[in-house]
Coordinates of C-alpha atoms and ligand atoms in Angstrom, one line a residue:
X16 CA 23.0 -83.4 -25.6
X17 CA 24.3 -83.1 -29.1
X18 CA 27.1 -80.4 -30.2
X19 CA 26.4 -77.1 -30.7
X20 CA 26.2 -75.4 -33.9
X21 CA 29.0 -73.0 -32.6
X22 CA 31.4 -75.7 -31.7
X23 CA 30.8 -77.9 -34.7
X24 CA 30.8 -75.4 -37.0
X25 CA 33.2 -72.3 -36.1
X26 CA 37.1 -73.0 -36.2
X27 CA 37.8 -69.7 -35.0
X28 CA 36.6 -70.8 -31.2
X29 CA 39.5 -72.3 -29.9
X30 CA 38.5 -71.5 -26.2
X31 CA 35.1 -72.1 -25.7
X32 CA 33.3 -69.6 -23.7
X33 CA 33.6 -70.1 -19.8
X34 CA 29.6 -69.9 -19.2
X35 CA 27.2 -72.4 -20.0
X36 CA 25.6 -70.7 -22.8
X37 CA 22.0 -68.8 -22.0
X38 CA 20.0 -70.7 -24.5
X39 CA 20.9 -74.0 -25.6
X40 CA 18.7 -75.4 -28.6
X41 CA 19.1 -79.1 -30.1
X42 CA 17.8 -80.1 -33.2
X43 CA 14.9 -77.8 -33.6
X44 CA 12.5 -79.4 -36.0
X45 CA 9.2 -78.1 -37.7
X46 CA 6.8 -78.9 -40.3
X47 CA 4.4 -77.1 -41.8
X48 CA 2.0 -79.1 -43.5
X49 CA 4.5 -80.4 -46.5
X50 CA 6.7 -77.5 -45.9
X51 CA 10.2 -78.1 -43.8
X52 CA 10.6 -75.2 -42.2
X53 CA 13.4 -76.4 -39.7
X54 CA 15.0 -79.6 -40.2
X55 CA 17.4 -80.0 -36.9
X56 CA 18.8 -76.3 -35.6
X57 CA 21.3 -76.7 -33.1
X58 CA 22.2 -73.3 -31.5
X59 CA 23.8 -71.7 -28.8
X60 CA 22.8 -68.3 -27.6
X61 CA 25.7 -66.6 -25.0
X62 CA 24.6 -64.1 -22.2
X63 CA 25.9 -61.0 -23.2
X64 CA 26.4 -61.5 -27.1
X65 CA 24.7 -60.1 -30.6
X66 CA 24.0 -62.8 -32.8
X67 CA 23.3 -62.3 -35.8
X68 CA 20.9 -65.1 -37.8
X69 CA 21.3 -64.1 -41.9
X70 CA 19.6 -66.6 -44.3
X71 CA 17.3 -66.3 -47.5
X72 CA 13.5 -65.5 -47.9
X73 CA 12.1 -68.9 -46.4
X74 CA 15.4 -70.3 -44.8
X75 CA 13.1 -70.6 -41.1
X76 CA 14.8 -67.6 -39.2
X77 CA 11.4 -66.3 -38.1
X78 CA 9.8 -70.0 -37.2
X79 CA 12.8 -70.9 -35.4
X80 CA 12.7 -67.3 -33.4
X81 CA 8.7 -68.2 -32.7
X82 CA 9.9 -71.5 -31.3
X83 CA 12.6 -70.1 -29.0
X84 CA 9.2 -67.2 -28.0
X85 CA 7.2 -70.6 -27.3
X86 CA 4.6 -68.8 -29.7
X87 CA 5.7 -72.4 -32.3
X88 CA 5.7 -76.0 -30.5
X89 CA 8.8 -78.0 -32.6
X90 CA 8.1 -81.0 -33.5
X91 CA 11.1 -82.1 -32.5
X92 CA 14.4 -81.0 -30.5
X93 CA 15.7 -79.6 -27.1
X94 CA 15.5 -76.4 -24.9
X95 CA 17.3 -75.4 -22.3
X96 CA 17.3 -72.1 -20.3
X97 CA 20.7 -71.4 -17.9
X98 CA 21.2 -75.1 -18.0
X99 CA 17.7 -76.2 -17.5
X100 CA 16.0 -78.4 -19.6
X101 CA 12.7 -76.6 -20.4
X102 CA 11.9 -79.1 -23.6
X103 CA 8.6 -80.4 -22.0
X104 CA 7.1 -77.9 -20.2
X105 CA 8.3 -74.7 -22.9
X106 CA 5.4 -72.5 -23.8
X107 CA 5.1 -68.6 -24.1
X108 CA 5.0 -68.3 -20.1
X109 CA 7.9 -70.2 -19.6
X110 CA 9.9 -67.7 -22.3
X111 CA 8.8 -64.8 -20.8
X112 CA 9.6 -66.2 -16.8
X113 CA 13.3 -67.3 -18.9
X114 CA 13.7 -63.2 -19.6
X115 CA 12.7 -63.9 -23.7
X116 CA 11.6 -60.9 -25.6
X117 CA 10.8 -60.4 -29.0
X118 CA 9.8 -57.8 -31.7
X119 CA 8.9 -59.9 -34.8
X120 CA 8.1 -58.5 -38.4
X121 CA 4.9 -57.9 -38.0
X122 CA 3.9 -55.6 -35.6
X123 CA 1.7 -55.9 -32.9
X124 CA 0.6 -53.0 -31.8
X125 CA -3.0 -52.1 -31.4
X126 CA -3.9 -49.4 -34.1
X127 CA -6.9 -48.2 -32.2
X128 CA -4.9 -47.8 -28.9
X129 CA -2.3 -44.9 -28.3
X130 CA 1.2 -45.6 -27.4
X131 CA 0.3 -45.6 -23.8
X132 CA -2.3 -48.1 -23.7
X133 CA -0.6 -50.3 -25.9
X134 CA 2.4 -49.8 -23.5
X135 CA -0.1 -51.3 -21.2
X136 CA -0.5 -54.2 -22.4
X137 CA 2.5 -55.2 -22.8
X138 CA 3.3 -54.5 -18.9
X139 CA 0.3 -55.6 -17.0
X140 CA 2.1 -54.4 -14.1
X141 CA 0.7 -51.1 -15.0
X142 CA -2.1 -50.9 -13.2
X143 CA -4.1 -48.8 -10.6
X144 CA -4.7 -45.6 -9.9
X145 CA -2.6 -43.3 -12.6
X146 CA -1.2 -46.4 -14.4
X147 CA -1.5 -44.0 -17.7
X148 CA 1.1 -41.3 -16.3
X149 CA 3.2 -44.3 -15.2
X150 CA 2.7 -46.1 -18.5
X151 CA 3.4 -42.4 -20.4
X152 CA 6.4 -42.2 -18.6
X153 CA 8.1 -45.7 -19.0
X154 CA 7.8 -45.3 -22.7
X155 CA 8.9 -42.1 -23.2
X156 CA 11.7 -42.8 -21.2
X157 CA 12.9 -46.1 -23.3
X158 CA 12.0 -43.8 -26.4
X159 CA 14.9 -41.1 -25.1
X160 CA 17.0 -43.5 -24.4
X161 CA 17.1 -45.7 -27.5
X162 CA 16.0 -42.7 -30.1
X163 CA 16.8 -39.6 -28.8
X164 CA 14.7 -36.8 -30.7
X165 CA 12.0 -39.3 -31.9
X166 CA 9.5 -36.8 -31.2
X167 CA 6.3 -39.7 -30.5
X168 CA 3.8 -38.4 -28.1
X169 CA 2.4 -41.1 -25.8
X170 CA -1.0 -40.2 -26.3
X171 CA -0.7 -40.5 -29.8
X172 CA -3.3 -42.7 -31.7
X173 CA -1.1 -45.6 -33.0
X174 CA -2.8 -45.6 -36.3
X175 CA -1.6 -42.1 -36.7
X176 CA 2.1 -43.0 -36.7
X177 CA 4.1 -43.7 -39.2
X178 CA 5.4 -47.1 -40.1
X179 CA 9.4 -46.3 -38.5
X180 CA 7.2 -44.6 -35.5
X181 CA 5.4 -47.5 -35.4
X182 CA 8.3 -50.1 -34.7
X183 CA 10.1 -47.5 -33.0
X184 CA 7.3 -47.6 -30.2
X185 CA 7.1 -51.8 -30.4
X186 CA 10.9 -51.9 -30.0
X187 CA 10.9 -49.4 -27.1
X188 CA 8.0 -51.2 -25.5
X189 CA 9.6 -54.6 -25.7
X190 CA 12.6 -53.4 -23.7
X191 CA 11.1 -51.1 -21.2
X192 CA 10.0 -53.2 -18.4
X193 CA 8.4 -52.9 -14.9
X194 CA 10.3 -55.3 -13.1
X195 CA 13.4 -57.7 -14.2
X196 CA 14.7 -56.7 -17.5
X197 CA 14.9 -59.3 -20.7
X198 CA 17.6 -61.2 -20.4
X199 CA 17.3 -62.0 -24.6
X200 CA 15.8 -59.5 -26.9
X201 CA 14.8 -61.1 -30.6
X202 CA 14.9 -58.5 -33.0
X203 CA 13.2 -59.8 -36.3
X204 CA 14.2 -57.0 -39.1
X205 CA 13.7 -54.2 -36.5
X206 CA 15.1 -51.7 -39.2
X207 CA 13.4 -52.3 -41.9
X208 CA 11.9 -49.2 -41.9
X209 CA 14.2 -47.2 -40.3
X210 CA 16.0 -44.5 -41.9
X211 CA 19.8 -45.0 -41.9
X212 CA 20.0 -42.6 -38.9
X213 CA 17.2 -44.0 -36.6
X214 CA 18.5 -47.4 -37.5
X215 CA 22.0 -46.4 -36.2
X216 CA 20.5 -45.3 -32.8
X217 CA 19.2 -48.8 -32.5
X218 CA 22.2 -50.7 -33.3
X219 CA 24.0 -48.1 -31.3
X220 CA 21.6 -49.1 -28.2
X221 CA 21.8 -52.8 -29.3
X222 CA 25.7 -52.8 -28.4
X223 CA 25.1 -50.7 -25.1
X224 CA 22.5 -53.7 -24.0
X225 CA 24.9 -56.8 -24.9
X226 CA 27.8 -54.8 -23.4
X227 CA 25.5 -54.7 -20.1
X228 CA 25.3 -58.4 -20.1
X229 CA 21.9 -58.5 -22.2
X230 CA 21.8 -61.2 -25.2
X231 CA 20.3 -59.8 -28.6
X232 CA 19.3 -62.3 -31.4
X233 CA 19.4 -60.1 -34.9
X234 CA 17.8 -60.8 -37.9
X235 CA 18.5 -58.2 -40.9
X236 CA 18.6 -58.6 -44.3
X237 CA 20.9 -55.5 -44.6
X238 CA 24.6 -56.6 -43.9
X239 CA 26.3 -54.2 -43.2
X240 CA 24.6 -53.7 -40.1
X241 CA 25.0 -57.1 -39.4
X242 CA 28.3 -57.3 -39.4
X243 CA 29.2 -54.5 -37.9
X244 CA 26.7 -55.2 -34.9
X245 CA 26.9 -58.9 -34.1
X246 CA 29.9 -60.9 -32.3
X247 CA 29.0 -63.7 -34.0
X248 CA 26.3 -65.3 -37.5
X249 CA 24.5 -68.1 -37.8
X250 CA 23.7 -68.2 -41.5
X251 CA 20.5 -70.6 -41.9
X252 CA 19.7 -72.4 -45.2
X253 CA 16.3 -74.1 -46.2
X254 CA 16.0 -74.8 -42.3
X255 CA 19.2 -75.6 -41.0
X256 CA 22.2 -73.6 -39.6
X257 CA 24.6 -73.9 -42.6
X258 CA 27.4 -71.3 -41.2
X259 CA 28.6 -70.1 -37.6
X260 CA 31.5 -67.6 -37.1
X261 CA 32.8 -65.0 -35.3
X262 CA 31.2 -61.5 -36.8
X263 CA 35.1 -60.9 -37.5
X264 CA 35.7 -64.0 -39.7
X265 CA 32.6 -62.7 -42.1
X266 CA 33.2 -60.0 -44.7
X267 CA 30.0 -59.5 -47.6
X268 CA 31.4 -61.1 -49.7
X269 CA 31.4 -64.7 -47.5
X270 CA 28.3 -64.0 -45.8
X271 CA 26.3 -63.6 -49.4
X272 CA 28.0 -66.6 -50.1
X273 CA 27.2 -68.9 -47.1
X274 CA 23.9 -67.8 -47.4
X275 CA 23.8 -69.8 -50.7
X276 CA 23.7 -66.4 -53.2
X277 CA 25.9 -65.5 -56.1
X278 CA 28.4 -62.8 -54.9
X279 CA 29.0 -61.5 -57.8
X280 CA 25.4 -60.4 -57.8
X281 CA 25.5 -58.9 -54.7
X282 CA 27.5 -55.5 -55.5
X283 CA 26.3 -55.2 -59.3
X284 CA 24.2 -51.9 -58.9
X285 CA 24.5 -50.5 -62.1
X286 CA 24.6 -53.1 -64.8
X287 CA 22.7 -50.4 -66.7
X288 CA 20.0 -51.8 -69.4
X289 CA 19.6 -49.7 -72.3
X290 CA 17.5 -46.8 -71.5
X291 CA 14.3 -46.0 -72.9
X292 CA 13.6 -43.1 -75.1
X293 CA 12.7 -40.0 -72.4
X294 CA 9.3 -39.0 -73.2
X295 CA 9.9 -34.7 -73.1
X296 CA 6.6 -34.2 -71.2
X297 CA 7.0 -35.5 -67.3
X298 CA 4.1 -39.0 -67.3
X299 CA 4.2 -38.1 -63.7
X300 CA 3.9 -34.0 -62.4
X301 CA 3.3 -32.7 -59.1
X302 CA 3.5 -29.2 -57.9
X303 CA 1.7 -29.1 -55.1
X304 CA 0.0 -30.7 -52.1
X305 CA -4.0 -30.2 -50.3
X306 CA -2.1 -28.8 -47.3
X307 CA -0.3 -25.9 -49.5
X308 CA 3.4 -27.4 -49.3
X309 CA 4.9 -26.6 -52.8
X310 CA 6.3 -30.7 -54.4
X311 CA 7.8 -30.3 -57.5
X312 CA 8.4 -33.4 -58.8
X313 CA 8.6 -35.1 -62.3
X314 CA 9.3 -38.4 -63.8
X315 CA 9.7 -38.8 -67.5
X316 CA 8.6 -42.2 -69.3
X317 CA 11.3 -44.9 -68.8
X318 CA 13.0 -42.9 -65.8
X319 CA 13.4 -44.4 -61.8
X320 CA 13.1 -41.6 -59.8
X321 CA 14.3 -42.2 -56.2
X322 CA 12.6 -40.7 -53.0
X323 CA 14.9 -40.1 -50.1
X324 CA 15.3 -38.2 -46.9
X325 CA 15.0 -39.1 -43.1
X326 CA 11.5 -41.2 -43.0
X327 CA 8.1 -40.1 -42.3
X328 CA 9.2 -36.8 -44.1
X329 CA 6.3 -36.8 -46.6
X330 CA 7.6 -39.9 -49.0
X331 CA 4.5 -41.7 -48.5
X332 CA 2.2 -38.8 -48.2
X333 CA 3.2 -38.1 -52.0
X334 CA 2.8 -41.4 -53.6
X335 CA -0.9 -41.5 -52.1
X336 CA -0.8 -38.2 -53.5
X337 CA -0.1 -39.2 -56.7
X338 CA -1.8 -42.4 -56.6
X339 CA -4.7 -40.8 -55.8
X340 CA -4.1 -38.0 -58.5
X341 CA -4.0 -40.9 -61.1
X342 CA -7.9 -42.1 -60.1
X343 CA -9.4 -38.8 -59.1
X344 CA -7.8 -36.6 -61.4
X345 CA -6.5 -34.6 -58.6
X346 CA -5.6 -30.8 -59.1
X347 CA -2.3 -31.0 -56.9
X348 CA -0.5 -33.9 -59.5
X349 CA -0.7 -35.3 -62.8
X350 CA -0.3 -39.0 -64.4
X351 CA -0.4 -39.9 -67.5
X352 CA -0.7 -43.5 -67.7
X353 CA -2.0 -46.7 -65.6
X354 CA -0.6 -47.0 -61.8
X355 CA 0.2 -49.7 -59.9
X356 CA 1.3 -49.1 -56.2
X357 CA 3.7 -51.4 -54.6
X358 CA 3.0 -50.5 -50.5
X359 CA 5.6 -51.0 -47.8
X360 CA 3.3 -51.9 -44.9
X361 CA 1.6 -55.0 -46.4
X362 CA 0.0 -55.9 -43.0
X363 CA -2.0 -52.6 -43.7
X364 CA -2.1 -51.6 -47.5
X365 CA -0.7 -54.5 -49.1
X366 CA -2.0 -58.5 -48.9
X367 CA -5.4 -59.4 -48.8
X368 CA -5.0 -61.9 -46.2
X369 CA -8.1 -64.0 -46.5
X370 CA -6.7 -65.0 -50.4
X371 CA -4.3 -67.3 -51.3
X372 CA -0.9 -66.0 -53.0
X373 CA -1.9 -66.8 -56.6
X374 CA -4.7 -64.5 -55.7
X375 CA -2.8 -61.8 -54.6
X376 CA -0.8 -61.6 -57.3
X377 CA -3.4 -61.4 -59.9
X378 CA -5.6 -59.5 -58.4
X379 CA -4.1 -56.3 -60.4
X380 CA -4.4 -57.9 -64.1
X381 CA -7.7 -58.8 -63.8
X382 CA -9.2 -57.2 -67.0
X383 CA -5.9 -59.1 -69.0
X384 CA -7.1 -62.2 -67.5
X385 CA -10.6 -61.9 -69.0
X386 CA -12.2 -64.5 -71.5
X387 CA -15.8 -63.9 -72.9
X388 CA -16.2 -61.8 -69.5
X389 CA -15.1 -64.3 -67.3
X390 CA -11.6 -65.2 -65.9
X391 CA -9.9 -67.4 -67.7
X392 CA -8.1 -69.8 -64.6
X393 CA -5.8 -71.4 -67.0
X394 CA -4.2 -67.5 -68.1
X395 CA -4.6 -66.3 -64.3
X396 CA -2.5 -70.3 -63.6
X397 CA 0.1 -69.3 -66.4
X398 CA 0.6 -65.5 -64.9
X399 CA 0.9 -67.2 -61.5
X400 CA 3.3 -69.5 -62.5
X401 CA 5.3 -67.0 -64.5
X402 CA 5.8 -64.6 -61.4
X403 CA 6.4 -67.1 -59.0
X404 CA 9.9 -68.5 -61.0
X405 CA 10.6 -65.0 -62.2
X406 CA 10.6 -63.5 -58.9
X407 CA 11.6 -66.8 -57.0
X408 CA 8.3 -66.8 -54.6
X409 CA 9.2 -70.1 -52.3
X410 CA 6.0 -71.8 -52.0
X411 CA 4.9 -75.1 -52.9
X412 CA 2.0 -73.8 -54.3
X413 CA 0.3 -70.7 -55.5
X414 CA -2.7 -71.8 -53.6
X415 CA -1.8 -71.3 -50.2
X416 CA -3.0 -68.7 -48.3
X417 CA -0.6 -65.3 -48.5
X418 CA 0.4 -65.5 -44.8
X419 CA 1.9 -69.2 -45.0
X420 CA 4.3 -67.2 -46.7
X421 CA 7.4 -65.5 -45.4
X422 CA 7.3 -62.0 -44.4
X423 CA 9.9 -61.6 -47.7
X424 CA 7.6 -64.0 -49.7
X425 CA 4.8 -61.6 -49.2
X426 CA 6.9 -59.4 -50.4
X427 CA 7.8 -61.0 -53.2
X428 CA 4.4 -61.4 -54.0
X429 CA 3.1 -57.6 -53.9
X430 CA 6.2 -56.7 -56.0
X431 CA 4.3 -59.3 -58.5
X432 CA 1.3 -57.8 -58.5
X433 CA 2.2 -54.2 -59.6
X434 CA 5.1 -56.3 -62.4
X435 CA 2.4 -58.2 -63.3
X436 CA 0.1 -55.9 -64.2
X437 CA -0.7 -53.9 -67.0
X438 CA 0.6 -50.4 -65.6
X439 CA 2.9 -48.0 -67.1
X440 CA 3.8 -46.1 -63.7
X441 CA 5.0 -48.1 -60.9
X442 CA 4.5 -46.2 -57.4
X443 CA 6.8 -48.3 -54.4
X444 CA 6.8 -47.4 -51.2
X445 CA 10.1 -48.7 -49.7
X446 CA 8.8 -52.6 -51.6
X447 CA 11.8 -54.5 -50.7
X448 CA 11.2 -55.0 -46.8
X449 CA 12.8 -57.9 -45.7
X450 CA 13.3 -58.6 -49.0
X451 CA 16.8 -60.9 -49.0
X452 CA 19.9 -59.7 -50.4
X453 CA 19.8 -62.2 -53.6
X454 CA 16.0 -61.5 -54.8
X455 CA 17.2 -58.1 -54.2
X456 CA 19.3 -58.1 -57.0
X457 CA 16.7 -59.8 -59.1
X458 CA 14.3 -57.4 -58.7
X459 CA 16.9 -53.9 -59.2
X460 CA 17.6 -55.7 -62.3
X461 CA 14.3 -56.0 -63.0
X462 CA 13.4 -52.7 -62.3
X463 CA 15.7 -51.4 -64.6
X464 CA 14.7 -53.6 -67.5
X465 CA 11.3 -52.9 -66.9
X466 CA 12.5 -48.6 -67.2
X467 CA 14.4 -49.5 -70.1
X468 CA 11.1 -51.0 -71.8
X469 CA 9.3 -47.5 -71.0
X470 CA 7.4 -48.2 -67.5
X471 CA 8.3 -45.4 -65.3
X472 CA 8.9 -46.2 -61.4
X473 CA 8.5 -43.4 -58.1
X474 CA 10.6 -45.5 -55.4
X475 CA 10.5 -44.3 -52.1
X476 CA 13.5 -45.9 -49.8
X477 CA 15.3 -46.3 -46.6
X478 CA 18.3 -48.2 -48.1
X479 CA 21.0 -46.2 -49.8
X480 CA 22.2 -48.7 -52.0
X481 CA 19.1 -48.5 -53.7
X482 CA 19.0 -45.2 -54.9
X483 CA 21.9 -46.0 -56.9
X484 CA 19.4 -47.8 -59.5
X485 CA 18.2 -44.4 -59.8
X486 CA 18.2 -42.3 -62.6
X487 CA 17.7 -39.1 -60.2
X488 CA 16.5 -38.4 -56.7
X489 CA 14.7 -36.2 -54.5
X490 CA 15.4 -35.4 -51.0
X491 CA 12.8 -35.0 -48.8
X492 CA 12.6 -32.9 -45.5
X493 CA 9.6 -31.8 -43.2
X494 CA 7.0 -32.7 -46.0
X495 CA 8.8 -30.7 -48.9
X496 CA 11.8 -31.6 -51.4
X497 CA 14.9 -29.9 -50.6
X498 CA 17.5 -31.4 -53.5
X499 CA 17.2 -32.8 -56.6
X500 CA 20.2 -34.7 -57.4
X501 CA 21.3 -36.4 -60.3
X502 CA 22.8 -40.1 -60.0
X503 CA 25.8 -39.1 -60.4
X504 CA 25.6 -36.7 -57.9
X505 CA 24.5 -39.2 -55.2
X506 CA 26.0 -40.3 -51.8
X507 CA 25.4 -40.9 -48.9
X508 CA 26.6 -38.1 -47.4
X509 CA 24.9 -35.3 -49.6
X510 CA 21.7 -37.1 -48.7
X511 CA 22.6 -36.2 -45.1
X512 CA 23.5 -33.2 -46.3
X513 CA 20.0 -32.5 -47.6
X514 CA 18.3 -34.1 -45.1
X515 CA 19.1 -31.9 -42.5
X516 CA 19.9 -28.3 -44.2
X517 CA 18.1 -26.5 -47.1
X518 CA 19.2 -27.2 -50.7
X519 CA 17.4 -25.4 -53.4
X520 CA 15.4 -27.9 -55.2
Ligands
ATP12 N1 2.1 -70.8 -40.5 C1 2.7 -71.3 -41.6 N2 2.1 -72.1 -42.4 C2 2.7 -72.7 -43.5 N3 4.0 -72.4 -43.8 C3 4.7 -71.6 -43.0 C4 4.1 -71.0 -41.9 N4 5.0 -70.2 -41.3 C5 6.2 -70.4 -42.0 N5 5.9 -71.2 -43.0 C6 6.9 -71.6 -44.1 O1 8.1 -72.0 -43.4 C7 9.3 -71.6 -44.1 C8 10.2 -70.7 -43.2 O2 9.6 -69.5 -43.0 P1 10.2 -68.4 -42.1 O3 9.2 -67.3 -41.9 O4 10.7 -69.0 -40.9 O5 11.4 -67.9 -43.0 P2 12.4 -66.6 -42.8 O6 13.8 -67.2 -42.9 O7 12.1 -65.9 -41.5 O8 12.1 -65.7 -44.1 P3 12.1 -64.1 -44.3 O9 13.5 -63.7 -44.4 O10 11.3 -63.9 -45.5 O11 11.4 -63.5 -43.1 C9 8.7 -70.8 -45.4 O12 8.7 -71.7 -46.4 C10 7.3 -70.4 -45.0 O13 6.5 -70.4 -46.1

């Protein structure tokens, strides 16, 4: 068997550990068609360890994760379990018998089943006579205990939650279990949309696990929590493991660097473009909502006006609102000018899944794309072309179908769509999920360039650092805004502040 990563690569372990590692993979490889996705992974995962895996859009940190879940078949490479050599026989049954457990990207939940019957299937052990009060009471149980005060009802509808609710419930449901524990929980961007404060319970919960002798593999685009959680990174580059240190021997500034970014990029939030003349009149005005709350909020023409506050507060409720507004002419908002919305949950509201990613992105420009009434494929190739190197879309080609991408590719690709077009209002409804730290920095800085030409953006987010590339933001609480502050104004803890008592707004 070949080296691991972790002994070839980190300095810093002098002693290796004691244990035979819990996991032991050797030179993972995986095609898909042209595209390299892993190219020879060797890694060691420890019983009773975080690791963290960083790496760019595309680097193969969710194939290799749907390999170790048996959900991918390498083409190549070795697994072993405690010592076992599982290569030949490795499948989803033999992950799940080896204690694997996983809470990918995309959510699987059922939409049309509550929390309780999705809870179900997830634990066919739950069954009989009242398996729903047993189910009920699992889940609310692993709900306490990893976010206390979530306030999810079991018998909740699972299309009635929100997104955070949403992977709140998958993540409780992956660790509550009937009978033995997981032994290694994969947690593929579980806080991407999180608020700061739910996402702290996790991480919190996260440590409690590995400190009980539970292994936790963590993907995240946000480093900070990466580094503070993990004992050790793997940093993964265009499908290999390029970097492997103790969590200790990382600071930003190496991690952004290992992953193969500029880190001089990585803290520029202000880099301010000259600002577009203010129109006086707000382009966007809302005063009110259908169920009577009073919203008083107003963007001005070449402004970014950040939405904040605890999620699932009314954020999301009030760019439909105003999306909505701009089509129907709603009484409760006004908008003066074309909208393009850039949603959050692209499973649900964002990619058409059945078209390919050139498709996806065009589908907003249309009318621009139009020759003698018919598209013109050589303009809708150009526009294509042009988003996919502006906004560094890793595909090798536009014609692929949208989920060949990676989860941040997709992203990438709605965030085209509403650039792309010809609107003048930009409605984003926390857009950069599992967007990587790199194109992140592209895309404030395109934000802002895109303000200082006159386009005015409503940008809803669960990341601090991004309501720094705001000109002024709202704080939302229990469906109404309770602070209005001005950039300068802005930190973290008068967000806090607002999100929990009443500020005049
Ligand atoms: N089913 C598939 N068909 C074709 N290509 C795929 C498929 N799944 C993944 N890929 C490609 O494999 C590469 C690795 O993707 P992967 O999802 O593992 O990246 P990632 O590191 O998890 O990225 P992200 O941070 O955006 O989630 C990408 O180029 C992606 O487009």
């Amino acid at each position: 068997m070949s080296q691991s990563a972790g002994e070839k690569q980190s300095g810093a372990e002098k002693t290796p550990s004691p244990a035979a590692p819990l996991i032991r993979l050797t030179g993972i490889a995986k095609s898909f068609g042209a595209v390299r996705a892993l190219r020879g992974v060797d890694l060691d995962i420890r019983a009773g360890e975080c690791l963290g895996l960083a790496g760019h859009n595309g680097a193969g940190k969710s194939t290799l994760m749907q390999v170790l879940a048996g959900n991918v078949l390498p083409d190549e490479g070795g697994l072993a379990i405690g010592g076992e050599d599982l290569t030949a026989r490795y499948g989803v049954a033999r992950a799940r018998a080896g204690g694997v457990a996983c809470v990918f990207q995309e959510l699987s939940l059922c939409p049309n089943l509550s929390v309780v019957e999705n809870t179900r299937i997830r634990q066919p052990a739950l069954k009989g006579f009242g398996w729903r009060a047993r189910a009920g009471a699992l889940i609310t149980a692993k709900l306490d205990e990893i976010f206390p005060g979530h306030g999810i009802r079991p018998t909740e509808l699972v299309s009635d939650l929100a997104l955070g609710q949403r992977q709140m419930v998958e993540i409780a449901s992956t660790f509550a279990a009937t009978g033995e524990a997981p032994r290694l929980v994969i947690l593929d961007e579980p806080t991407s949309s999180l608020d700061a404060s739910v996402a702290a319970q996790l991480l919190a919960f996260v440590r409690r696990f590995v400190g009980a002798g539970g292994s936790i593999i963590l993907i995240s685009h946000i480093l900070g929590e990466i580094l503070s959680t993990c004992d050790r990174i793997a940093v993964m580059s265009d499908g290999r493991v390029v970097d492997l240190r103790p969590a200790a021997r990382f600071d930003r500034h190496s991690l952004v660097e290992a992953m193969g970014h500029v880190a001089a990029h990585e803290t520029g939030e202000d880099g301010e473009a000259a600002a577009a003349e203010r129109s006086a009149a707000p382009v966007v005005a809302s005063a009110a909502t259908p169920k009577g709350g009073a919203i008083r909020l107003e963007a001005r023409r070449g402004e970014i006006v950040g939405l904040a506050g605890l999620a699932g507060h009314g954020q999301t409720g009030l760019l439909v609102l105003l999306h909505n507004a701009a089509y129907r002419r709603s009484r409760y908002a006004r908008l003066d000018g074309r909208v393009a919305f850039v949603a959050g949950d692209r499973q649900t509201d964002g990619v058409f899944p059945l078209w390919s990613i050139g498709e996806n992105v065009t589908i907003r420009s249309l009318g621009a794309l139009q020759r003698f009434g018919l598209i013109d494929p050589a303009r809708s190739r150009r526009l294509e072309e042009d988003w996919q190197r502006r906004i560094a879309i890793r595909t090798p080609d536009m014609d692929n179908n949208i989920l060949t991408l990676s989860g941040g590719n997709q992203q990438k690709a709605l965030f085209a769509r509403a650039l792309a077009s010809d609107a003048d209002i930009i409605l984003m409804d926390d857009p950069m999920r599992g967007v990587d730290i790199g194109t992140k920095q592209e895309v404030y800085a395109l934000v802002r360039a895109e303000a200082a030409k006159g386009r005015t953006f409503v940008w809803y987010t669960t990341e601090f650092d991004e309501l720094k590339s705001c000109d002024h933001i709202y704080v939302f609480r229990a469906g109404r805004i309770v602070a209005d502050l001005p950039r300068h104004e802005l930190s973290e803890r008068r967000i806090l502040q607002s999100s929990f008592e009443d500020e005049a707004a």
